XYZ file of C-alpha atoms in Angstrom:
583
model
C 3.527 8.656 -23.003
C 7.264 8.077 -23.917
C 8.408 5.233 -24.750
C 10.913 2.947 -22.490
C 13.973 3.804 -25.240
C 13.036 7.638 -25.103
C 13.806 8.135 -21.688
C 16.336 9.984 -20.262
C 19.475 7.706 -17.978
C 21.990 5.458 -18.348
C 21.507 2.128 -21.108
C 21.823 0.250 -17.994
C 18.248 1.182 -16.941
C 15.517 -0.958 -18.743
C 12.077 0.874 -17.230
C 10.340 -2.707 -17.051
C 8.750 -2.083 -14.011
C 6.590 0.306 -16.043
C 4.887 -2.731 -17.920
C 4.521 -4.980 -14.667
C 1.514 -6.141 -12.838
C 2.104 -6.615 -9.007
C 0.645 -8.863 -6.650
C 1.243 -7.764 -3.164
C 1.546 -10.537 -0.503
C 1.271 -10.046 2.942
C 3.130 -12.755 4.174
C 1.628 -13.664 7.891
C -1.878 -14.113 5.771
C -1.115 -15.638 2.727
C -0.409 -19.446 2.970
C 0.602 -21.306 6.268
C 2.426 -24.554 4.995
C 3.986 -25.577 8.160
C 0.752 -25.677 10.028
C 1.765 -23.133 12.963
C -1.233 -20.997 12.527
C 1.245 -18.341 10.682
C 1.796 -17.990 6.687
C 5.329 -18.381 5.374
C 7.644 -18.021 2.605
C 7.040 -21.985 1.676
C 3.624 -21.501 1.776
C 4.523 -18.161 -0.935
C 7.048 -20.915 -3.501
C 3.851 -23.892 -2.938
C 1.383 -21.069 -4.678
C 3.703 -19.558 -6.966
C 2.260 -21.197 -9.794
C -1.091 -20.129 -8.678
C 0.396 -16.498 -8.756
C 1.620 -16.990 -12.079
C -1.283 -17.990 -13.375
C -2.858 -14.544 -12.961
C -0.489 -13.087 -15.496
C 1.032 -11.162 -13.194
C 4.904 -10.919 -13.496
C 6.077 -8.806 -9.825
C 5.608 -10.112 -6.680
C 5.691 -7.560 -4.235
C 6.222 -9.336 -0.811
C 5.616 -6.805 2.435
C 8.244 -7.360 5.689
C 9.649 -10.677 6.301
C 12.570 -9.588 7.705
C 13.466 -10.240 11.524
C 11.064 -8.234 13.792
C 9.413 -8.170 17.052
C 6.099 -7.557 15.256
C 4.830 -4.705 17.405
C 3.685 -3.366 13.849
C 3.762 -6.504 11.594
C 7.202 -6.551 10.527
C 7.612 -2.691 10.315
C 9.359 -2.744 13.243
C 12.822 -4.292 11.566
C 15.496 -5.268 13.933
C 17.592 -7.012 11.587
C 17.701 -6.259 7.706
C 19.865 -9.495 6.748
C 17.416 -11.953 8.712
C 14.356 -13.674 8.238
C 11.359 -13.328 11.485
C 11.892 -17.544 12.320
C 8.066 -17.977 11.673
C 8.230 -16.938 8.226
C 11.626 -18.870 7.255
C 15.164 -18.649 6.791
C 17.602 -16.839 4.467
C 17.826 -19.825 2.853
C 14.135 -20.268 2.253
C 14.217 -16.098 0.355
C 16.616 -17.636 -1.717
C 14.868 -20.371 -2.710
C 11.888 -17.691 -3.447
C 13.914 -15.455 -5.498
C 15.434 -18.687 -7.731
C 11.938 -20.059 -8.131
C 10.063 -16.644 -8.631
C 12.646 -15.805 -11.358
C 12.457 -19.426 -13.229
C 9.056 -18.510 -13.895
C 9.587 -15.315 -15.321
C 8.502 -13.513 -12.322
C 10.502 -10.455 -10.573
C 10.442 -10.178 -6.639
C 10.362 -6.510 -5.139
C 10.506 -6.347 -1.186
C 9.709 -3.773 1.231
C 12.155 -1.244 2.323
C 11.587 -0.034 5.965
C 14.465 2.295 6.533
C 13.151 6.020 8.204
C 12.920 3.831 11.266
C 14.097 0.580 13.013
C 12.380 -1.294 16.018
C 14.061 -0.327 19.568
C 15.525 -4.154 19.642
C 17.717 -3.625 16.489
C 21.519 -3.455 16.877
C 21.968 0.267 15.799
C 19.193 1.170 18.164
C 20.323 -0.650 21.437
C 24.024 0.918 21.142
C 22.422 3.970 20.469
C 20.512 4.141 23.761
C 23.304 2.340 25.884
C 24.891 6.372 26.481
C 25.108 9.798 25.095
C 28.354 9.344 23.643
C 27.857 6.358 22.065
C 29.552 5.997 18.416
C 25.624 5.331 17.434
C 23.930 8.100 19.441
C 23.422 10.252 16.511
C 22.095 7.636 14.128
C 18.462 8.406 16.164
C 17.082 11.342 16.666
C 17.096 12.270 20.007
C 16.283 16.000 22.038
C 16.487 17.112 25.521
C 12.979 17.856 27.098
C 11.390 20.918 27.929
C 9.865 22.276 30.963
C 6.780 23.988 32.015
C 7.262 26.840 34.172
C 6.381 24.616 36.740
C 8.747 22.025 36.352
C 6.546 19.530 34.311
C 8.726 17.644 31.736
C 7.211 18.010 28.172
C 8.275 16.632 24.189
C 10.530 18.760 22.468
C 7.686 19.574 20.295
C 3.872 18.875 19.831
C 3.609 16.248 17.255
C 1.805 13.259 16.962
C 2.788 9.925 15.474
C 0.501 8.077 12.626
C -0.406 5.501 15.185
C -2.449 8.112 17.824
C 0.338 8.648 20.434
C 2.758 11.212 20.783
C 5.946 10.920 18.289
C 8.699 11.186 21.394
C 9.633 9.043 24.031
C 11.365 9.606 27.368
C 14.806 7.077 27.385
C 15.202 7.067 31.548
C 19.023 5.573 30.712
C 20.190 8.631 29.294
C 17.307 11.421 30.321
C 16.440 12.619 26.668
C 13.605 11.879 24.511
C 13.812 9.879 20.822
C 11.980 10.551 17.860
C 8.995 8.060 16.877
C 6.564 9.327 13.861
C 4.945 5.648 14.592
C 5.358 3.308 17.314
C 7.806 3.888 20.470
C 9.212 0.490 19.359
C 10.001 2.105 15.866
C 13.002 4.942 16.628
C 13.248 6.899 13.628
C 16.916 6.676 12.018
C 18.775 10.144 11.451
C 19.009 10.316 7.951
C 21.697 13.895 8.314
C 24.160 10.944 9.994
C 26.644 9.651 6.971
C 27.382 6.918 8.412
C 23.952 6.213 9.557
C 22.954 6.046 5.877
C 25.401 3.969 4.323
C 25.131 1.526 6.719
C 21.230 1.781 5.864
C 22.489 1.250 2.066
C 24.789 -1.625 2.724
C 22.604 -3.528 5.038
C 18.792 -3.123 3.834
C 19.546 -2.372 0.044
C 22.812 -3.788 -1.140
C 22.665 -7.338 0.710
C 19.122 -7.770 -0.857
C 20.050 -6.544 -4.505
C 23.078 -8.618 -4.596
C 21.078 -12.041 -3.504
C 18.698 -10.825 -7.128
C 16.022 -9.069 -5.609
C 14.273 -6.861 -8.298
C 13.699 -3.694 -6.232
C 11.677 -2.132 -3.168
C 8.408 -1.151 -2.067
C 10.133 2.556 0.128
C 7.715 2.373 2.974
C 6.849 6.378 4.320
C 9.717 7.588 1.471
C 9.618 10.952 1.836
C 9.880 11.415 6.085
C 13.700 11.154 6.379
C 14.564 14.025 5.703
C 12.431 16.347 8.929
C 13.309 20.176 10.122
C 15.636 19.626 12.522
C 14.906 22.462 14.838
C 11.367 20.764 15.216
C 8.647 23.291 15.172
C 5.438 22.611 16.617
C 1.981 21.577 13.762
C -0.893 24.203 14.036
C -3.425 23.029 16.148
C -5.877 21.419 14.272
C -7.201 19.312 16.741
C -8.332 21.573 19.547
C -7.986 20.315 23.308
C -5.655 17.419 22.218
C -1.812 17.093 23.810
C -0.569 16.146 20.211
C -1.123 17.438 16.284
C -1.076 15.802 13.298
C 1.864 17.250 11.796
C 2.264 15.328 8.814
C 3.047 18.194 6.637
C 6.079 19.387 8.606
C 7.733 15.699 8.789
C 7.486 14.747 4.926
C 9.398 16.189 2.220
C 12.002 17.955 4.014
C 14.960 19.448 2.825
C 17.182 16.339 2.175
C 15.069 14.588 0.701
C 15.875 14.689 -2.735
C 19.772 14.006 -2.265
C 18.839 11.402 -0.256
C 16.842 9.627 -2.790
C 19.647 10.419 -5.641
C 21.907 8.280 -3.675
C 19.701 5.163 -3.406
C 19.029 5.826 -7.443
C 22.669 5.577 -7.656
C 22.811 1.749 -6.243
C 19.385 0.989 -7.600
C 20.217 1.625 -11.311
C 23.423 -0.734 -11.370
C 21.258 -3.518 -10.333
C 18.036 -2.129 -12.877
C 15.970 -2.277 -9.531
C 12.841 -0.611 -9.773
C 11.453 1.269 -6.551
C 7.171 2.330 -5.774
C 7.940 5.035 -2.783
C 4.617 5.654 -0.161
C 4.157 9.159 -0.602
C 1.861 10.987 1.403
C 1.192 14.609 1.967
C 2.148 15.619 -1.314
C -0.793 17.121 -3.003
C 0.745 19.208 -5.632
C 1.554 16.997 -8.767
C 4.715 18.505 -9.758
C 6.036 18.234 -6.608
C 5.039 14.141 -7.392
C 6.656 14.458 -10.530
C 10.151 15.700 -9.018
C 10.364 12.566 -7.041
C 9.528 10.477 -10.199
C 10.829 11.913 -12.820
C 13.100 9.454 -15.176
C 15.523 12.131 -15.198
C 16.093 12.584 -11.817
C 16.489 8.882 -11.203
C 15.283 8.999 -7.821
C 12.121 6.712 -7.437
C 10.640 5.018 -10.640
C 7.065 5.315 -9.163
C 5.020 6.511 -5.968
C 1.732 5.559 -4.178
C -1.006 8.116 -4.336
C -3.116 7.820 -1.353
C -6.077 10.207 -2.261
C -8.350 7.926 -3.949
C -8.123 4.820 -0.933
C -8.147 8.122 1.860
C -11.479 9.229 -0.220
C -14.038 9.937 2.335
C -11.614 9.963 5.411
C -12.350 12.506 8.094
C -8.516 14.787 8.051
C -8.466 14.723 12.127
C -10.085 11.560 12.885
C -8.603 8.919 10.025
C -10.443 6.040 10.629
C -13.950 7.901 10.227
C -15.379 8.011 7.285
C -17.778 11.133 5.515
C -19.522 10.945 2.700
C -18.335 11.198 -0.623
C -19.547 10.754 -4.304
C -18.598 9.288 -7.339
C -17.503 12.537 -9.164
C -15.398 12.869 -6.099
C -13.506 9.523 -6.901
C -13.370 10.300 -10.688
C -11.549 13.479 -9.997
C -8.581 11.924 -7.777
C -8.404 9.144 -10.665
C -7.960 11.992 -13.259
C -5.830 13.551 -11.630
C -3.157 10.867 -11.141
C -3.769 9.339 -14.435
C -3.040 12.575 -15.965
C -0.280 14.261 -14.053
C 2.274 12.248 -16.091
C 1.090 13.716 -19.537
C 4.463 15.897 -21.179
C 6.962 14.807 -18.783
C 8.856 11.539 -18.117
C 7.098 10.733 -14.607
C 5.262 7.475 -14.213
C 2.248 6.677 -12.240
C 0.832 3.505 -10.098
C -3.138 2.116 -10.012
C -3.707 0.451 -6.996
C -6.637 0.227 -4.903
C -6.300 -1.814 -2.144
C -3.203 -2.901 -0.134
C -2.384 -3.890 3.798
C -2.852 -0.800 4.896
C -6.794 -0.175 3.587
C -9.953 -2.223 3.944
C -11.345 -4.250 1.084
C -12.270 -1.914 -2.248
C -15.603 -3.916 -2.815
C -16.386 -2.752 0.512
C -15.124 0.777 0.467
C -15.913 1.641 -3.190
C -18.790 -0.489 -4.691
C -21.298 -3.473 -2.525
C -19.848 -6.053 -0.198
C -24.034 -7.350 -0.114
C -23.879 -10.727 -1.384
C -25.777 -11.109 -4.839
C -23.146 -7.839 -5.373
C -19.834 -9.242 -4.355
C -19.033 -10.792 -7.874
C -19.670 -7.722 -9.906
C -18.150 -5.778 -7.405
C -15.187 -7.469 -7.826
C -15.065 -7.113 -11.598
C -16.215 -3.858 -11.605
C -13.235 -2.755 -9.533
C -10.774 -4.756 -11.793
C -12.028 -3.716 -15.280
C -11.697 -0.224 -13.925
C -7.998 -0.651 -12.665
C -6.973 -2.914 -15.431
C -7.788 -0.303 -17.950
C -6.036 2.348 -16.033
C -2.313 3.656 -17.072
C 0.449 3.049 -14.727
C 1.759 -0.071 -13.278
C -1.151 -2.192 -11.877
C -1.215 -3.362 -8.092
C -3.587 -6.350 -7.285
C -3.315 -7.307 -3.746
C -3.953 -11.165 -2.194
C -7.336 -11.760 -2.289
C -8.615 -8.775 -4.208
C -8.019 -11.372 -7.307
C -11.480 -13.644 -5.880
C -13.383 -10.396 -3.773
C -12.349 -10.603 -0.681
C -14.177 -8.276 1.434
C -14.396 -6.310 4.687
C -14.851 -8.540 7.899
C -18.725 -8.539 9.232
C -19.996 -5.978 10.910
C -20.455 -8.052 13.926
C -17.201 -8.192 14.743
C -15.759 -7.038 18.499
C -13.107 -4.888 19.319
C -11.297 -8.084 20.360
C -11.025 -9.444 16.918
C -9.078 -6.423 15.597
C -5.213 -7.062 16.032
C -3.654 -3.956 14.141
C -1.432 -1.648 16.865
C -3.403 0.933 15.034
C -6.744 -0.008 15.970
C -6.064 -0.802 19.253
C -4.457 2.518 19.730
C -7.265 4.247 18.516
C -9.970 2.274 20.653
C -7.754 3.512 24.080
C -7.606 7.322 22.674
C -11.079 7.478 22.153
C -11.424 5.757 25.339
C -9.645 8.062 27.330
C -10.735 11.156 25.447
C -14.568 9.917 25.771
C -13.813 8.540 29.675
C -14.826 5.577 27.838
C -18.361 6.470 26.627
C -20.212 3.092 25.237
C -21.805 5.181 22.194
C -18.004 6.375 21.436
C -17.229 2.922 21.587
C -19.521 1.623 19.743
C -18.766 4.369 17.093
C -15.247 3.328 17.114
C -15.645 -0.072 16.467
C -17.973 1.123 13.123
C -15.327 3.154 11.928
C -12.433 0.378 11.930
C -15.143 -1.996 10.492
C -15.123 0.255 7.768
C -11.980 1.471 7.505
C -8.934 -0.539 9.830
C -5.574 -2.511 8.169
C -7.096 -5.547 9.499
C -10.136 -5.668 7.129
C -7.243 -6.671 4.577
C -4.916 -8.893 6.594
C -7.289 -11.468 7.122
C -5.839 -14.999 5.959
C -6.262 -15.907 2.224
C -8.999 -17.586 1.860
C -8.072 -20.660 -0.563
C -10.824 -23.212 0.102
C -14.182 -23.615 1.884
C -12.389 -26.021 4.398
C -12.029 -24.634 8.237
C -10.010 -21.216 8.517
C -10.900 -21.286 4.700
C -8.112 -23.787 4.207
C -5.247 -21.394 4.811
C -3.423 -23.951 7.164
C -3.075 -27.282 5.940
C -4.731 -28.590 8.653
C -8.228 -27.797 9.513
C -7.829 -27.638 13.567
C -5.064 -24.925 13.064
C -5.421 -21.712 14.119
C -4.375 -19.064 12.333
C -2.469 -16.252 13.652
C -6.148 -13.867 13.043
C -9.420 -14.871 12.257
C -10.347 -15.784 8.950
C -13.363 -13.522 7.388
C -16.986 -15.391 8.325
C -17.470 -15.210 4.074
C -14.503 -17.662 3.377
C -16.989 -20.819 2.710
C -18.283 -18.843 -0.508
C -15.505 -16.678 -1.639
C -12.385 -18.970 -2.310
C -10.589 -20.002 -4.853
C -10.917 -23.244 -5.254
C -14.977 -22.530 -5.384
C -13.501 -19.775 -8.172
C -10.680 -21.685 -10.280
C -13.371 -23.355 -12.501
C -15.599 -21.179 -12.597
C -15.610 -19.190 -15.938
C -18.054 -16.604 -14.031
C -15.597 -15.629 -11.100
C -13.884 -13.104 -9.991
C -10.965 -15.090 -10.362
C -11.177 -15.972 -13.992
C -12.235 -12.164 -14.384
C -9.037 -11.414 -13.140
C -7.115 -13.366 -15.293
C -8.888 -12.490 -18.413
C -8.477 -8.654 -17.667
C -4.954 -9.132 -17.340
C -4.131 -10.998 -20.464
C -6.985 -8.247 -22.193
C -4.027 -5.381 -21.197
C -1.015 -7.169 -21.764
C -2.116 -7.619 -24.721
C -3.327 -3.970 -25.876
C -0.460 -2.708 -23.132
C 0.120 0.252 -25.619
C -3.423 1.438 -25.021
C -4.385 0.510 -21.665
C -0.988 0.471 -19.837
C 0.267 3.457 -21.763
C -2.605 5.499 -23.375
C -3.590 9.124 -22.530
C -6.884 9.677 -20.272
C -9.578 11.459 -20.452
C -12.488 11.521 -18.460
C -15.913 11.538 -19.533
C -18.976 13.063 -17.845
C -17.281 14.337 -14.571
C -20.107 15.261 -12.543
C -22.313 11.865 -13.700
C -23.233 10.370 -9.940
C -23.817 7.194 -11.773
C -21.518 6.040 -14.164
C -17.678 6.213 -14.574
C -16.947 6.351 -18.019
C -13.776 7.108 -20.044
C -11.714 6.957 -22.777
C -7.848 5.599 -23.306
C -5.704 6.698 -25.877
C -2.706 5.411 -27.343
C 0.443 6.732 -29.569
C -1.003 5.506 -32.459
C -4.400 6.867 -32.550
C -6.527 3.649 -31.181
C -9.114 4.540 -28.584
C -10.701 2.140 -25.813
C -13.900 3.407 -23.926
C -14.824 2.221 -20.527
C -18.068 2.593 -18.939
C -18.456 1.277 -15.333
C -21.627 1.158 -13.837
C -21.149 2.370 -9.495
C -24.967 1.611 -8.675
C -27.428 -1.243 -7.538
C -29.634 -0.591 -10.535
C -29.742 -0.997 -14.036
C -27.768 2.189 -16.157
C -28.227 3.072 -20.626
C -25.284 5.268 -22.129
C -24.110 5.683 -25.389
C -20.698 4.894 -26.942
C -19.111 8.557 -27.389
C -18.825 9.447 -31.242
C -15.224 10.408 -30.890
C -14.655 6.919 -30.161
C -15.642 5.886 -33.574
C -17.198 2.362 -34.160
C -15.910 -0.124 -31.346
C -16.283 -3.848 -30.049
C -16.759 -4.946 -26.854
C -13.336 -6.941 -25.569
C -14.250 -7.438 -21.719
C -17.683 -7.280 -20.209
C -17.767 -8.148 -16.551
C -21.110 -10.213 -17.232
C -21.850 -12.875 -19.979
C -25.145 -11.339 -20.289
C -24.499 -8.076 -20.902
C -25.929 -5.759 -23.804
C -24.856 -2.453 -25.335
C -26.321 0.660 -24.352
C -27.353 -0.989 -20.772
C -24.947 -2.403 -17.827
C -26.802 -3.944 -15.083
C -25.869 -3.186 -11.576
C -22.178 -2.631 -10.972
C -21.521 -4.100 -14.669
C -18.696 -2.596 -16.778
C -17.532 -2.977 -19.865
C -14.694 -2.223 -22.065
C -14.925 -1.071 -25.924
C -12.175 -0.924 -28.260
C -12.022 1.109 -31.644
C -11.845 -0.750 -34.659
C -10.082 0.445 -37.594
């Protein structure tokens, strides 16, 4: 890997974000310190030293801008406000002072292919055809059956199971939608539309000190504007995913060059979501130091592992040579170029990794939990924890009803299958399963921060909170955790301060994977610059596992185990544990 003074751009551009541990906070569920049921940005400044105690150094803090909350805060309908239940102005820059006195950088989220239908832009944009806004959303005259019907100007269907256009009665043309009809997607082609995207959601953030942006959906602004139809993949349905035809288009590149521009006089770092982009060097154009258009992207294939391509929230099975392979992949696909990569494994938008990846049963939970952070911790790229991965949170029980699930996706999905199924109890039933498993609200839960009512995420215990707190909270907390030398918690923080302080080896090193096809085991080996060599060996199973150190490894200690007991040669059920080479 090159180092940060190798790379190619301006001396203005320090790379830090390259060394920097995130922790992602989801601010409806994180800490309610008002008592209104609803977390806040106080509740965020009360736990910052909490936060810092992780060792983590980025806060990454998802939509708290003004919002109608059809989709949490993705549906922004003012840039330079604050949604009233979460704060003020004011209150953000108290966060950013006090985030930055301890030695901690704040990135935000950037929402900009798409505003919600109450924003300012949007509402003079629908008011007539030739208003000075019109063309700053995408909007198309229908089309007509031979029999008259109206129909979408094309076929496509919007990530949230509807189709991506909606009729405007006012002025008698459809509008443009890849998620909710309350999200309008902005017209990136408009100059205007852009800069005024540049001055209002970038520049008035960067100047206040914000460190950089989380680029929600990065690479959809840019779409074929004669708007073909997707192949029809799934067959008797009005709409298609078309996924593939909407990301990456043509602009997009010049597009991101321009944000680099502003970023890099403010040494703001920027993680784009990236999906449908499966080719690595395509990944590595978007990344490339170079090319100073993002500084990292998401990879989605190893949290979509196992997800049925038509039907999302189903899952099929998969193995753990299957997961190895998407690791390897994006741990390697930065080798001879000046591309950087991200390790993440959970966020708002996926269920709970214990749950997904290792055993939410409860003797497991713990080791789950430090299984899943040795792994990531030892990973190159910059490291993601998100709230309550850092004590196991898991998936919500099993016996929850479709009632309990809030997220616009699930209850879209629950009326499609509905209406496709004429509302079929077994297809019910089936749908409920699959969101168990695999909906957004498995992970937006409230923190849970004591064993007190609502897991003490309000500070009083007869508060509501805005969703139901998972049944679990009374034994995963972490005030059960903080003195615990055992937890998850304390795992956490030792993991963290184990890579900062071998960064060059974990953080940086070359990858290489050992024993692809092993059903078992993950196990491999980190490299750095200098010729030191860590070897990891992680333990995906409910029973006891022997391996052997590699030889190329030469003689090794052991610097993190994820159990006190543990013993070379064996790792008891989802144990791992982390060698180092010694010279």
């Amino acid at each position: 890997m090159p180092s940060n003074d190798s790379l190619v751009g301006s001396s203005s551009r320090t790379f830090w974000f390259r060394d920097a541990i995130v922790y992602q906070i989801w601010p409806a569920s994180f800490r309610d310190s008002n008592d209104d049921g609803m977390g806040d940005i106080q509740g965020i400044i009360q736990s910052l030293d909490y936060i810092k105690s992780l060792g983590v150094n980025t806060i990454w803090l998802s939509p708290m801008y003004d919002s109608p909350q059809i989709d949490m805060g993705y549906d922004i309908s003012d840039y330079e406000s604050v949604y009233p239940p979460y704060g003020t102005v004011a209150d953000m820059d108290e966060l950013i002072k006090q985030c930055h006195s301890r030695g901690i950088k704040l990135i935000l989220d950037l929402v900009v292919n798409h505003t919600s239908d109450q924003h300012a832009w949007f509402k003079d944009s629908r008011s007539a055809k030739d208003s000075s806004k019109r063309d700053w959303y995408i909007w198309r005259p229908a089309k007509y059956d031979a029999d008259g019907t109206r129909r979408p100007p094309n076929n496509w269907r919007s990530n949230f199971n509807q189709p991506a256009w909606t009729w405007d009665e006012t002025t008698q043309e459809y509008y443009l939608h890849l998620f909710c009809p309350e999200q309008p997607d902005l017209n990136w082609t408009n100059d205007d539309c852009r800069n005024a995207i540049y001055k209002s959601a970038m520049e008035f953030w960067l100047k206040k000190g914000v460190n950089g942006f989380r680029v929600d959906t990065v690479n959809m602004y840019s779409k074929p504007m004669d708007f073909p139809d997707a192949p029809i993949v799934d067959e008797g349905a009005e709409t298609q995913p078309a996924g593939m035809l909407y990301c990456n288009g043509p602009m997009m590149h010049t597009y991101l060059k321009e944000m680099g521009a502003i970023l890099e006089r403010y040494d703001a770092m920027t993680v784009g979501e990236l999906p449908n982009t499966p080719k690595t060097a395509d990944v590595v154009r978007y990344v490339s130091a170079a090319e100073n258009e993002l500084s990292e992207v998401f990879q989605f294939d190893l949290v979509d592992l196992g997800r049925d391509p038509v039907d999302l929230l189903k899952l099929v099975k998969f193995g753990l040579p299957d997961m190895k392979r998407i690791v390897n992949k994006w741990q390697r696909f930065t080798e001879g170029n000046d591309a950087w990569t991200t390790v993440f494994i959970e966020n708002h938008d996926q269920s709970r990794s214990i749950s997904r990846f290792a055993s939410d049963k409860p003797e497991h939970i713990t080791d789950s939990g430090k299984l899943l952070a040795l792994m990531n911790m030892a990973l190159t790229g910059t490291v993601y924890v998100y709230q309550g991965e850092e004590i196991g949170m898991t998936n919500v029980p099993s016996t929850w009803g479709a009632e309990e699930y809030l997220d616009v996706n699930s209850i879209n999905y629950f009326a499609a299958v509905k209406k496709r199924t004429n509302g079929d109890k077994a297809a019910l039933e089936q749908a409920v399963q699959n969101v168990n498993k695999t909906g957004r609200d498995n992970a937006r839960t409230p923190v849970q921060w004591s064993s007190a009512p609502n897991g003490g995420f309000s500070k009083t215990p007869t508060t509501k909170p805005w969703m139901r707190t998972n049944d679990n909270y009374t034994t995963i907390n972490v005030a059960a955790q903080q003195d615990d030398p055992e937890s998850v918690l304390n795992f956490y923080r030792k993991a963290i301060g184990v890579r900062k302080q071998r960064n060059s080896l974990l953080g940086r090193g070359e990858f290489r994977l050992v024993e692809e096809e092993d059903e078992k085991m993950f196990k491999f080996i980190k490299i750095a610059e200098g010729g030191e060599k860590a070897f990891v060996v992680l333990n995906f199973t409910a029973e006891e596992q022997t391996y052997e150190v590699p030889e190329e490894v030469g003689n090794v200690e052991a610097v993190l185990d994820t159990r006190a007991d543990g013993k070379k040669g064996t790792l008891k059920p989802y144990e791992g544990r982390l060698y180092v080479s010694v010279q």
